[in-house]
Amino acid sequence: MLIRPATKDDAVAIWSIIGPTIGAGQTYALPRDMSEAQALAYWMGADRETFVAEDGGRIVGTYYIRANQAGGGCHVANCGYMTDAGATGRGIARAMCEHSLAHARSRGFRAMQFNFVVSTNERAVKLWQSLGFAIVGRLPGAFNHPLCGYVDALVMFRAL
Amino acid sequence: MLIRPATKDDAVAIWSIIGPTIGAGQTYALPRDMSEAQALAYWMGADRETFVAEDGGRIVGTYYIRANQAGGGCHVANCGYMTDAGATGRGIARAMCEHSLAHARSRGFRAMQFNFVVSTNERAVKLWQSLGFAIVGRLPGAFNHPLCGYVDALVMFRAL
């Protein structure tokens, strides 16, 4: 698998991954009715770096990395990852997270934080834990899940 | 004390409050060198409502309220408060927070979250606790304090 910086030419492939995930509304606190333009403006915004994971020439995942806060908080990175729905279970999210940790170190970040991991997304929680992240906060009922109702969101953190 | 929605005419007074606080860099994760235009674009942005606290015709404090997340997280409010450096200790922050809690309820928010309370800002931590907020997360070394170095930031939360 090749993980490389995204270009504008990847936008269609990126939308084909993030569109269904945003629309499902089960894992990200983003408006479910986001348009393609809005979603790409968010995922590929000027305030972040965006990467894609390519497998046999096909884009199977994407992630972004940015500073989680400005000013005195700018040494902590934040990332979001999405895998193509037809390519789950193949270690793509793990590979992207490992890539992002190395990239964050190379950029001088001292830690990485996930602000809002939906607690029902158990596979993600376990994956981040296996990659060294600890649950450092629990936001009670902070996510309105379309199937489960109000569920907790987790803040996860690790030093680099 | 009168707490009312801010107008464009309040911008100079708001900057006179938020400018020194941002420049000091001890309590907010914002760039210390933010210009007046950048700071006002942030504090009075289109994604939030901004209020001022007036005492005897003088603006002594300001706060904003916004949704902390989009989509499934949009039922949780987020606020930022700043008091004029020459008017601390008079209950202005408490009055603004009480106002914001009532306003959040009237807007249909179900909870309020502070994402990044600098742990060395003990007065604020105690004030928010006295107003019903609990510490639900601790971000280790997430804030680079200009005098204290890397200190923890706290996530605080309360239901409405």
PDB file of C-alpha atoms in Angstrom:
ATOM      1  CA  MET A   1       0.000   0.000   0.000  1.00  0.00           C
ATOM      2  CA  LEU A   2       1.238   3.463  -0.895  1.00  0.00           C
ATOM      3  CA  ILE A   3       0.304   6.438   1.278  1.00  0.00           C
ATOM      4  CA  ARG A   4       1.000   9.733  -0.425  1.00  0.00           C
ATOM      5  CA  PRO A   5      -0.130  13.379  -0.319  1.00  0.00           C
ATOM      6  CA  ALA A   6      -3.478  13.948  -1.999  1.00  0.00           C
ATOM      7  CA  THR A   7      -3.746  16.169  -5.058  1.00  0.00           C
ATOM      8  CA  LYS A   8      -6.732  17.886  -6.601  1.00  0.00           C
ATOM      9  CA  ASP A   9      -6.974  14.979  -9.037  1.00  0.00           C
ATOM     10  CA  ASP A  10      -7.844  12.717  -6.100  1.00  0.00           C
ATOM     11  CA  ALA A  11     -10.943  14.711  -5.183  1.00  0.00           C
ATOM     12  CA  VAL A  12     -13.416  12.406  -6.930  1.00  0.00           C
ATOM     13  CA  ALA A  13     -11.938   9.311  -5.286  1.00  0.00           C
ATOM     14  CA  ILE A  14     -11.823  11.042  -1.903  1.00  0.00           C
ATOM     15  CA  TRP A  15     -15.469  12.054  -2.188  1.00  0.00           C
ATOM     16  CA  SER A  16     -16.402   8.462  -3.068  1.00  0.00           C
ATOM     17  CA  ILE A  17     -14.963   7.469   0.318  1.00  0.00           C
ATOM     18  CA  ILE A  18     -15.953  10.352   2.576  1.00  0.00           C
ATOM     19  CA  GLY A  19     -19.388  10.976   1.035  1.00  0.00           C
ATOM     20  CA  PRO A  20     -20.978   7.705   2.218  1.00  0.00           C
ATOM     21  CA  THR A  21     -19.321   7.947   5.652  1.00  0.00           C
ATOM     22  CA  ILE A  22     -20.522  11.496   6.205  1.00  0.00           C
ATOM     23  CA  GLY A  23     -23.964  10.602   4.882  1.00  0.00           C
ATOM     24  CA  ALA A  24     -24.275   7.653   7.264  1.00  0.00           C
ATOM     25  CA  GLY A  25     -23.627  10.048  10.156  1.00  0.00           C
ATOM     26  CA  GLN A  26     -22.505   7.347  12.573  1.00  0.00           C
ATOM     27  CA  THR A  27     -18.856   8.183  13.156  1.00  0.00           C
ATOM     28  CA  TYR A  28     -18.161  11.851  12.372  1.00  0.00           C
ATOM     29  CA  ALA A  29     -19.794  14.984  13.772  1.00  0.00           C
ATOM     30  CA  LEU A  30     -20.353  16.486  10.347  1.00  0.00           C
ATOM     31  CA  PRO A  31     -23.636  17.481   8.700  1.00  0.00           C
ATOM     32  CA  ARG A  32     -25.017  14.375   7.001  1.00  0.00           C
ATOM     33  CA  ASP A  33     -26.234  16.435   4.044  1.00  0.00           C
ATOM     34  CA  MET A  34     -22.842  17.992   3.270  1.00  0.00           C
ATOM     35  CA  SER A  35     -22.410  18.526  -0.452  1.00  0.00           C
ATOM     36  CA  GLU A  36     -19.396  17.203  -2.319  1.00  0.00           C
ATOM     37  CA  ALA A  37     -17.945  20.715  -2.476  1.00  0.00           C
ATOM     38  CA  GLN A  38     -18.458  21.317   1.235  1.00  0.00           C
ATOM     39  CA  ALA A  39     -17.047  17.961   2.228  1.00  0.00           C
ATOM     40  CA  LEU A  40     -13.954  18.359   0.061  1.00  0.00           C
ATOM     41  CA  ALA A  41     -13.438  21.926   1.291  1.00  0.00           C
ATOM     42  CA  TYR A  42     -13.401  20.487   4.814  1.00  0.00           C
ATOM     43  CA  TRP A  43     -11.328  17.337   4.189  1.00  0.00           C
ATOM     44  CA  MET A  44      -8.813  19.033   1.894  1.00  0.00           C
ATOM     45  CA  GLY A  45      -8.853  22.451   3.601  1.00  0.00           C
ATOM     46  CA  ALA A  46      -5.895  24.830   3.552  1.00  0.00           C
ATOM     47  CA  ASP A  47      -5.434  24.354   7.315  1.00  0.00           C
ATOM     48  CA  ARG A  48      -4.424  20.690   6.947  1.00  0.00           C
ATOM     49  CA  GLU A  49      -2.456  18.158   4.912  1.00  0.00           C
ATOM     50  CA  THR A  50      -4.466  15.427   3.224  1.00  0.00           C
ATOM     51  CA  PHE A  51      -3.182  11.993   2.257  1.00  0.00           C
ATOM     52  CA  VAL A  52      -4.565   9.042   0.315  1.00  0.00           C
ATOM     53  CA  ALA A  53      -3.850   5.335   0.644  1.00  0.00           C
ATOM     54  CA  GLU A  54      -3.472   3.613  -2.712  1.00  0.00           C
ATOM     55  CA  ASP A  55      -3.652  -0.118  -3.228  1.00  0.00           C
ATOM     56  CA  GLY A  56      -2.989  -1.420  -6.745  1.00  0.00           C
ATOM     57  CA  GLY A  57      -3.652   2.028  -8.177  1.00  0.00           C
ATOM     58  CA  ARG A  58      -7.015   2.335  -6.412  1.00  0.00           C
ATOM     59  CA  ILE A  59      -7.580   4.818  -3.582  1.00  0.00           C
ATOM     60  CA  VAL A  60      -8.874   2.883  -0.578  1.00  0.00           C
ATOM     61  CA  GLY A  61      -8.483   5.398   2.232  1.00  0.00           C
ATOM     62  CA  THR A  62      -7.758   8.998   3.080  1.00  0.00           C
ATOM     63  CA  TYR A  63      -6.726  11.008   6.112  1.00  0.00           C
ATOM     64  CA  TYR A  64      -5.939  14.574   7.091  1.00  0.00           C
ATOM     65  CA  ILE A  65      -3.562  15.988   9.675  1.00  0.00           C
ATOM     66  CA  ARG A  66      -3.613  19.467  11.171  1.00  0.00           C
ATOM     67  CA  ALA A  67      -2.751  21.297  14.366  1.00  0.00           C
ATOM     68  CA  ASN A  68      -5.538  20.651  16.852  1.00  0.00           C
ATOM     69  CA  GLN A  69      -5.294  24.121  18.360  1.00  0.00           C
ATOM     70  CA  ALA A  70      -3.521  27.359  17.500  1.00  0.00           C
ATOM     71  CA  GLY A  71      -1.121  29.345  19.677  1.00  0.00           C
ATOM     72  CA  GLY A  72      -0.016  27.500  22.795  1.00  0.00           C
ATOM     73  CA  GLY A  73      -1.798  24.348  21.607  1.00  0.00           C
ATOM     74  CA  CYS A  74      -0.191  24.053  18.174  1.00  0.00           C
ATOM     75  CA  HIS A  75       2.240  21.276  19.170  1.00  0.00           C
ATOM     76  CA  VAL A  76      -0.629  18.753  19.280  1.00  0.00           C
ATOM     77  CA  ALA A  77      -1.756  17.213  15.988  1.00  0.00           C
ATOM     78  CA  ASN A  78      -5.251  16.100  15.063  1.00  0.00           C
ATOM     79  CA  CYS A  79      -6.227  13.639  12.341  1.00  0.00           C
ATOM     80  CA  GLY A  80      -9.304  12.181  10.703  1.00  0.00           C
ATOM     81  CA  TYR A  81      -9.259   8.888   8.804  1.00  0.00           C
ATOM     82  CA  MET A  82     -11.754   7.239   6.491  1.00  0.00           C
ATOM     83  CA  THR A  83     -11.505   3.899   4.702  1.00  0.00           C
ATOM     84  CA  ASP A  84     -13.462   2.860   1.628  1.00  0.00           C
ATOM     85  CA  ALA A  85     -16.497   0.879   2.749  1.00  0.00           C
ATOM     86  CA  GLY A  86     -15.542  -1.938   0.383  1.00  0.00           C
ATOM     87  CA  ALA A  87     -12.003  -2.221   1.728  1.00  0.00           C
ATOM     88  CA  THR A  88     -12.432  -2.484   5.498  1.00  0.00           C
ATOM     89  CA  GLY A  89     -10.678  -5.158   7.552  1.00  0.00           C
ATOM     90  CA  ARG A  90      -7.451  -4.963   5.566  1.00  0.00           C
ATOM     91  CA  GLY A  91      -5.437  -2.781   7.927  1.00  0.00           C
ATOM     92  CA  ILE A  92      -5.847   0.395   5.920  1.00  0.00           C
ATOM     93  CA  ALA A  93      -6.848   2.561   8.885  1.00  0.00           C
ATOM     94  CA  ARG A  94      -3.974   1.157  10.918  1.00  0.00           C
ATOM     95  CA  ALA A  95      -1.505   1.862   8.113  1.00  0.00           C
ATOM     96  CA  MET A  96      -2.828   5.408   7.716  1.00  0.00           C
ATOM     97  CA  CYS A  97      -2.618   6.056  11.474  1.00  0.00           C
ATOM     98  CA  GLU A  98       0.948   4.732  11.617  1.00  0.00           C
ATOM     99  CA  HIS A  99       1.808   6.958   8.670  1.00  0.00           C
ATOM    100  CA  SER A 100       0.222   9.952  10.374  1.00  0.00           C
ATOM    101  CA  LEU A 101       2.128   9.355  13.604  1.00  0.00           C
ATOM    102  CA  ALA A 102       5.431   9.305  11.722  1.00  0.00           C
ATOM    103  CA  HIS A 103       4.418  12.341   9.681  1.00  0.00           C
ATOM    104  CA  ALA A 104       3.366  14.230  12.812  1.00  0.00           C
ATOM    105  CA  ARG A 105       6.755  13.537  14.397  1.00  0.00           C
ATOM    106  CA  SER A 106       8.514  14.741  11.266  1.00  0.00           C
ATOM    107  CA  ARG A 107       6.496  17.958  11.432  1.00  0.00           C
ATOM    108  CA  GLY A 108       7.598  18.527  15.038  1.00  0.00           C
ATOM    109  CA  PHE A 109       4.285  17.721  16.729  1.00  0.00           C
ATOM    110  CA  ARG A 110       4.721  16.422  20.278  1.00  0.00           C
ATOM    111  CA  ALA A 111       1.373  14.628  20.647  1.00  0.00           C
ATOM    112  CA  MET A 112      -1.765  13.627  18.763  1.00  0.00           C
ATOM    113  CA  GLN A 113      -5.344  14.089  19.902  1.00  0.00           C
ATOM    114  CA  PHE A 114      -8.679  12.800  18.628  1.00  0.00           C
ATOM    115  CA  ASN A 115     -11.380  15.132  19.907  1.00  0.00           C
ATOM    116  CA  PHE A 116     -14.488  13.163  19.202  1.00  0.00           C
ATOM    117  CA  VAL A 117     -14.331   9.382  18.799  1.00  0.00           C
ATOM    118  CA  VAL A 118     -17.906   8.108  18.865  1.00  0.00           C
ATOM    119  CA  SER A 119     -18.017   5.472  21.607  1.00  0.00           C
ATOM    120  CA  THR A 120     -20.147   3.079  19.552  1.00  0.00           C
ATOM    121  CA  ASN A 121     -17.357   2.977  16.958  1.00  0.00           C
ATOM    122  CA  GLU A 122     -15.731   0.210  18.990  1.00  0.00           C
ATOM    123  CA  ARG A 123     -13.447  -0.988  16.230  1.00  0.00           C
ATOM    124  CA  ALA A 124     -11.894   2.446  15.954  1.00  0.00           C
ATOM    125  CA  VAL A 125     -11.545   2.821  19.728  1.00  0.00           C
ATOM    126  CA  LYS A 126      -9.730  -0.519  19.945  1.00  0.00           C
ATOM    127  CA  LEU A 127      -7.551   0.310  16.962  1.00  0.00           C
ATOM    128  CA  TRP A 128      -6.466   3.662  18.401  1.00  0.00           C
ATOM    129  CA  GLN A 129      -5.778   2.027  21.756  1.00  0.00           C
ATOM    130  CA  SER A 130      -3.611  -0.596  20.048  1.00  0.00           C
ATOM    131  CA  LEU A 131      -1.696   2.286  18.468  1.00  0.00           C
ATOM    132  CA  GLY A 132      -0.904   3.858  21.819  1.00  0.00           C
ATOM    133  CA  PHE A 133      -3.817   6.230  22.307  1.00  0.00           C
ATOM    134  CA  ALA A 134      -5.424   6.509  25.733  1.00  0.00           C
ATOM    135  CA  ILE A 135      -8.972   7.609  26.469  1.00  0.00           C
ATOM    136  CA  VAL A 136      -8.366  10.875  28.332  1.00  0.00           C
ATOM    137  CA  GLY A 137     -11.910  12.184  28.270  1.00  0.00           C
ATOM    138  CA  ARG A 138     -15.525  11.072  27.961  1.00  0.00           C
ATOM    139  CA  LEU A 139     -18.209  13.473  26.720  1.00  0.00           C
ATOM    140  CA  PRO A 140     -21.544  12.223  28.029  1.00  0.00           C
ATOM    141  CA  GLY A 141     -24.206  11.928  25.350  1.00  0.00           C
ATOM    142  CA  ALA A 142     -22.306  14.297  23.101  1.00  0.00           C
ATOM    143  CA  PHE A 143     -23.141  12.450  19.864  1.00  0.00           C
ATOM    144  CA  ASN A 144     -26.626  11.892  18.502  1.00  0.00           C
ATOM    145  CA  HIS A 145     -26.240   8.580  16.673  1.00  0.00           C
ATOM    146  CA  PRO A 146     -28.868   7.999  13.956  1.00  0.00           C
ATOM    147  CA  LEU A 147     -29.495   4.442  15.190  1.00  0.00           C
ATOM    148  CA  CYS A 148     -28.439   4.485  18.876  1.00  0.00           C
ATOM    149  CA  GLY A 149     -29.538   7.959  19.987  1.00  0.00           C
ATOM    150  CA  TYR A 150     -27.364   9.986  22.351  1.00  0.00           C
ATOM    151  CA  VAL A 151     -24.092   8.178  22.993  1.00  0.00           C
ATOM    152  CA  ASP A 152     -20.802   9.250  24.570  1.00  0.00           C
ATOM    153  CA  ALA A 153     -17.895  10.575  22.569  1.00  0.00           C
ATOM    154  CA  LEU A 154     -14.314   9.955  23.655  1.00  0.00           C
ATOM    155  CA  VAL A 155     -11.237  12.163  23.674  1.00  0.00           C
ATOM    156  CA  MET A 156      -8.140  10.115  22.843  1.00  0.00           C
ATOM    157  CA  PHE A 157      -4.536  11.238  23.159  1.00  0.00           C
ATOM    158  CA  ARG A 158      -0.996  10.010  22.812  1.00  0.00           C
ATOM    159  CA  ALA A 159       2.446  11.551  23.088  1.00  0.00           C
ATOM    160  CA  LEU A 160       4.799  11.256  20.094  1.00  0.00           C
TER     161      LEU A 160
ATOM    162  CA  MET B   1     -24.915  44.778  34.531  1.00  0.00           C
ATOM    163  CA  LEU B   2     -26.505  44.438  31.115  1.00  0.00           C
ATOM    164  CA  ILE B   3     -25.583  41.521  28.866  1.00  0.00           C
ATOM    165  CA  ARG B   4     -26.699  42.049  25.281  1.00  0.00           C
ATOM    166  CA  PRO B   5     -25.865  40.900  21.749  1.00  0.00           C
ATOM    167  CA  ALA B   6     -22.763  42.562  20.352  1.00  0.00           C
ATOM    168  CA  THR B   7     -22.998  44.798  17.291  1.00  0.00           C
ATOM    169  CA  LYS B   8     -20.340  45.946  14.867  1.00  0.00           C
ATOM    170  CA  ASP B   9     -20.126  49.182  16.866  1.00  0.00           C
ATOM    171  CA  ASP B  10     -18.783  47.162  19.807  1.00  0.00           C
ATOM    172  CA  ALA B  11     -15.758  45.923  17.866  1.00  0.00           C
ATOM    173  CA  VAL B  12     -13.322  48.498  19.263  1.00  0.00           C
ATOM    174  CA  ALA B  13     -14.372  47.773  22.847  1.00  0.00           C
ATOM    175  CA  ILE B  14     -14.255  44.020  22.248  1.00  0.00           C
ATOM    176  CA  TRP B  15     -10.762  44.258  20.811  1.00  0.00           C
ATOM    177  CA  SER B  16      -9.645  46.291  23.846  1.00  0.00           C
ATOM    178  CA  ILE B  17     -10.649  43.267  25.962  1.00  0.00           C
ATOM    179  CA  ILE B  18      -9.641  40.311  23.816  1.00  0.00           C
ATOM    180  CA  GLY B  19      -6.436  41.840  22.390  1.00  0.00           C
ATOM    181  CA  PRO B  20      -4.496  41.872  25.682  1.00  0.00           C
ATOM    182  CA  THR B  21      -5.784  38.418  26.673  1.00  0.00           C
ATOM    183  CA  ILE B  22      -4.808  36.863  23.340  1.00  0.00           C
ATOM    184  CA  GLY B  23      -1.453  38.674  23.420  1.00  0.00           C
ATOM    185  CA  ALA B  24      -0.683  37.373  26.912  1.00  0.00           C
ATOM    186  CA  GLY B  25      -1.194  33.831  25.588  1.00  0.00           C
ATOM    187  CA  GLN B  26      -1.831  32.313  29.006  1.00  0.00           C
ATOM    188  CA  THR B  27      -5.461  31.214  28.769  1.00  0.00           C
ATOM    189  CA  TYR B  28      -6.514  30.755  25.135  1.00  0.00           C
ATOM    190  CA  ALA B  29      -4.990  28.572  22.419  1.00  0.00           C
ATOM    191  CA  LEU B  30      -4.924  31.397  19.887  1.00  0.00           C
ATOM    192  CA  PRO B  31      -1.908  32.895  18.107  1.00  0.00           C
ATOM    193  CA  ARG B  32      -0.474  35.582  20.388  1.00  0.00           C
ATOM    194  CA  ASP B  33       0.250  37.823  17.410  1.00  0.00           C
ATOM    195  CA  MET B  34      -3.311  37.797  16.066  1.00  0.00           C
ATOM    196  CA  SER B  35      -4.180  41.126  14.469  1.00  0.00           C
ATOM    197  CA  GLU B  36      -7.272  43.082  15.479  1.00  0.00           C
ATOM    198  CA  ALA B  37      -9.008  42.021  12.254  1.00  0.00           C
ATOM    199  CA  GLN B  38      -8.138  38.349  12.750  1.00  0.00           C
ATOM    200  CA  ALA B  39      -9.175  38.361  16.402  1.00  0.00           C
ATOM    201  CA  LEU B  40     -12.498  40.046  15.681  1.00  0.00           C
ATOM    202  CA  ALA B  41     -13.158  37.716  12.728  1.00  0.00           C
ATOM    203  CA  TYR B  42     -12.706  34.841  15.179  1.00  0.00           C
ATOM    204  CA  TRP B  43     -14.573  36.247  18.189  1.00  0.00           C
ATOM    205  CA  MET B  44     -17.461  37.707  16.153  1.00  0.00           C
ATOM    206  CA  GLY B  45     -17.507  35.036  13.436  1.00  0.00           C
ATOM    207  CA  ALA B  46     -20.614  34.094  11.479  1.00  0.00           C
ATOM    208  CA  ASP B  47     -20.644  30.642  13.121  1.00  0.00           C
ATOM    209  CA  ARG B  48     -21.398  32.057  16.596  1.00  0.00           C
ATOM    210  CA  GLU B  49     -23.361  34.616  18.578  1.00  0.00           C
ATOM    211  CA  THR B  50     -21.340  37.234  20.427  1.00  0.00           C
ATOM    212  CA  PHE B  51     -22.457  39.114  23.529  1.00  0.00           C
ATOM    213  CA  VAL B  52     -21.060  41.981  25.573  1.00  0.00           C
ATOM    214  CA  ALA B  53     -21.445  42.777  29.266  1.00  0.00           C
ATOM    215  CA  GLU B  54     -22.035  46.476  29.912  1.00  0.00           C
ATOM    216  CA  ASP B  55     -21.624  48.151  33.274  1.00  0.00           C
ATOM    217  CA  GLY B  56     -22.541  51.836  33.515  1.00  0.00           C
ATOM    218  CA  GLY B  57     -22.319  52.149  29.746  1.00  0.00           C
ATOM    219  CA  ARG B  58     -18.819  50.617  29.616  1.00  0.00           C
ATOM    220  CA  ILE B  59     -18.152  47.224  28.072  1.00  0.00           C
ATOM    221  CA  VAL B  60     -16.406  45.097  30.693  1.00  0.00           C
ATOM    222  CA  GLY B  61     -16.690  41.612  29.204  1.00  0.00           C
ATOM    223  CA  THR B  62     -17.599  39.624  26.134  1.00  0.00           C
ATOM    224  CA  TYR B  63     -18.464  36.060  25.267  1.00  0.00           C
ATOM    225  CA  TYR B  64     -19.411  33.936  22.281  1.00  0.00           C
ATOM    226  CA  ILE B  65     -21.603  30.871  21.970  1.00  0.00           C
ATOM    227  CA  ARG B  66     -21.655  28.374  19.108  1.00  0.00           C
ATOM    228  CA  ALA B  67     -22.307  24.713  18.452  1.00  0.00           C
ATOM    229  CA  ASN B  68     -19.224  22.773  19.523  1.00  0.00           C
ATOM    230  CA  GLN B  69     -19.581  20.233  16.718  1.00  0.00           C
ATOM    231  CA  ALA B  70     -21.687  19.904  13.585  1.00  0.00           C
ATOM    232  CA  GLY B  71     -23.981  17.029  12.620  1.00  0.00           C
ATOM    233  CA  GLY B  72     -24.593  14.585  15.439  1.00  0.00           C
ATOM    234  CA  GLY B  73     -22.715  16.825  17.857  1.00  0.00           C
ATOM    235  CA  CYS B  74     -24.653  20.048  17.268  1.00  0.00           C
ATOM    236  CA  HIS B  75     -26.735  19.777  20.455  1.00  0.00           C
ATOM    237  CA  VAL B  76     -23.686  20.695  22.581  1.00  0.00           C
ATOM    238  CA  ALA B  77     -22.804  24.370  22.921  1.00  0.00           C
ATOM    239  CA  ASN B  78     -19.347  25.859  23.313  1.00  0.00           C
ATOM    240  CA  CYS B  79     -18.483  29.291  24.721  1.00  0.00           C
ATOM    241  CA  GLY B  80     -15.499  31.527  25.268  1.00  0.00           C
ATOM    242  CA  TYR B  81     -15.500  34.363  27.817  1.00  0.00           C
ATOM    243  CA  MET B  82     -13.144  37.261  28.408  1.00  0.00           C
ATOM    244  CA  THR B  83     -13.320  39.991  31.046  1.00  0.00           C
ATOM    245  CA  ASP B  84     -11.632  43.366  30.884  1.00  0.00           C
ATOM    246  CA  ALA B  85      -8.340  43.172  32.775  1.00  0.00           C
ATOM    247  CA  GLY B  86      -9.317  46.205  34.821  1.00  0.00           C
ATOM    248  CA  ALA B  87     -12.660  44.747  35.887  1.00  0.00           C
ATOM    249  CA  THR B  88     -11.818  41.297  37.228  1.00  0.00           C
ATOM    250  CA  GLY B  89     -13.125  40.038  40.562  1.00  0.00           C
ATOM    251  CA  ARG B  90     -16.547  41.614  40.129  1.00  0.00           C
ATOM    252  CA  GLY B  91     -18.455  38.550  39.008  1.00  0.00           C
ATOM    253  CA  ILE B  92     -18.526  39.495  35.335  1.00  0.00           C
ATOM    254  CA  ALA B  93     -17.382  36.084  34.083  1.00  0.00           C
ATOM    255  CA  ARG B  94     -19.904  34.369  36.342  1.00  0.00           C
ATOM    256  CA  ALA B  95     -22.704  36.603  35.087  1.00  0.00           C
ATOM    257  CA  MET B  96     -21.717  35.967  31.468  1.00  0.00           C
ATOM    258  CA  CYS B  97     -21.569  32.202  32.010  1.00  0.00           C
ATOM    259  CA  GLU B  98     -24.984  32.196  33.697  1.00  0.00           C
ATOM    260  CA  HIS B  99     -26.322  34.226  30.780  1.00  0.00           C
ATOM    261  CA  SER B 100     -24.806  31.808  28.295  1.00  0.00           C
ATOM    262  CA  LEU B 101     -26.297  28.775  30.048  1.00  0.00           C
ATOM    263  CA  ALA B 102     -29.772  30.330  29.877  1.00  0.00           C
ATOM    264  CA  HIS B 103     -29.212  31.389  26.280  1.00  0.00           C
ATOM    265  CA  ALA B 104     -27.998  27.916  25.316  1.00  0.00           C
ATOM    266  CA  ARG B 105     -31.131  26.366  26.826  1.00  0.00           C
ATOM    267  CA  SER B 106     -33.303  28.832  24.916  1.00  0.00           C
ATOM    268  CA  ARG B 107     -31.520  27.818  21.708  1.00  0.00           C
ATOM    269  CA  GLY B 108     -32.262  24.152  22.380  1.00  0.00           C
ATOM    270  CA  PHE B 109     -28.758  23.046  23.298  1.00  0.00           C
ATOM    271  CA  ARG B 110     -28.690  20.070  25.651  1.00  0.00           C
ATOM    272  CA  ALA B 111     -25.210  20.514  27.109  1.00  0.00           C
ATOM    273  CA  MET B 112     -22.231  22.855  27.146  1.00  0.00           C
ATOM    274  CA  GLN B 113     -18.587  21.917  26.670  1.00  0.00           C
ATOM    275  CA  PHE B 114     -15.323  23.791  27.148  1.00  0.00           C
ATOM    276  CA  ASN B 115     -12.699  22.060  25.042  1.00  0.00           C
ATOM    277  CA  PHE B 116      -9.530  23.577  26.354  1.00  0.00           C
ATOM    278  CA  VAL B 117      -9.433  25.124  29.833  1.00  0.00           C
ATOM    279  CA  VAL B 118      -5.786  25.745  30.685  1.00  0.00           C
ATOM    280  CA  SER B 119      -5.169  23.985  34.002  1.00  0.00           C
ATOM    281  CA  THR B 120      -3.098  26.846  35.417  1.00  0.00           C
ATOM    282  CA  ASN B 121      -6.135  29.122  35.030  1.00  0.00           C
ATOM    283  CA  GLU B 122      -7.325  27.944  38.423  1.00  0.00           C
ATOM    284  CA  ARG B 123      -9.778  30.741  38.975  1.00  0.00           C
ATOM    285  CA  ALA B 124     -11.606  29.813  35.799  1.00  0.00           C
ATOM    286  CA  VAL B 125     -11.586  26.093  36.628  1.00  0.00           C
ATOM    287  CA  LYS B 126     -13.108  26.792  40.057  1.00  0.00           C
ATOM    288  CA  LEU B 127     -15.651  29.184  38.596  1.00  0.00           C
ATOM    289  CA  TRP B 128     -16.816  26.699  35.983  1.00  0.00           C
ATOM    290  CA  GLN B 129     -17.027  23.981  38.624  1.00  0.00           C
ATOM    291  CA  SER B 130     -19.158  26.244  40.820  1.00  0.00           C
ATOM    292  CA  LEU B 131     -21.451  26.693  37.823  1.00  0.00           C
ATOM    293  CA  GLY B 132     -21.983  22.959  37.431  1.00  0.00           C
ATOM    294  CA  PHE B 133     -19.228  21.992  35.007  1.00  0.00           C
ATOM    295  CA  ALA B 134     -17.298  18.785  35.615  1.00  0.00           C
ATOM    296  CA  ILE B 135     -13.791  18.013  34.425  1.00  0.00           C
ATOM    297  CA  VAL B 136     -14.448  15.174  31.953  1.00  0.00           C
ATOM    298  CA  GLY B 137     -11.026  15.100  30.311  1.00  0.00           C
ATOM    299  CA  ARG B 138      -7.397  16.027  30.885  1.00  0.00           C
ATOM    300  CA  LEU B 139      -5.057  16.660  27.952  1.00  0.00           C
ATOM    301  CA  PRO B 140      -1.513  16.075  29.182  1.00  0.00           C
ATOM    302  CA  GLY B 141       0.871  18.909  28.381  1.00  0.00           C
ATOM    303  CA  ALA B 142      -1.453  20.152  25.650  1.00  0.00           C
ATOM    304  CA  PHE B 143      -0.815  23.837  26.317  1.00  0.00           C
ATOM    305  CA  ASN B 144       2.536  25.583  26.056  1.00  0.00           C
ATOM    306  CA  HIS B 145       2.209  28.315  28.678  1.00  0.00           C
ATOM    307  CA  PRO B 146       4.563  31.272  28.112  1.00  0.00           C
ATOM    308  CA  LEU B 147       5.609  31.277  31.785  1.00  0.00           C
ATOM    309  CA  CYS B 148       4.962  27.702  32.970  1.00  0.00           C
ATOM    310  CA  GLY B 149       5.896  25.629  29.917  1.00  0.00           C
ATOM    311  CA  TYR B 150       3.829  22.605  28.950  1.00  0.00           C
ATOM    312  CA  VAL B 151       0.789  22.309  31.211  1.00  0.00           C
ATOM    313  CA  ASP B 152      -2.385  20.223  31.022  1.00  0.00           C
ATOM    314  CA  ALA B 153      -5.591  21.481  29.471  1.00  0.00           C
ATOM    315  CA  LEU B 154      -8.975  20.361  30.770  1.00  0.00           C
ATOM    316  CA  VAL B 155     -12.192  19.420  29.016  1.00  0.00           C
ATOM    317  CA  MET B 156     -15.197  20.591  31.039  1.00  0.00           C
ATOM    318  CA  PHE B 157     -18.826  19.680  30.454  1.00  0.00           C
ATOM    319  CA  ARG B 158     -22.288  20.099  31.886  1.00  0.00           C
ATOM    320  CA  ALA B 159     -25.779  19.099  30.874  1.00  0.00           C
ATOM    321  CA  LEU B 160     -28.388  21.836  30.497  1.00  0.00           C
TER     322      LEU B 160
END
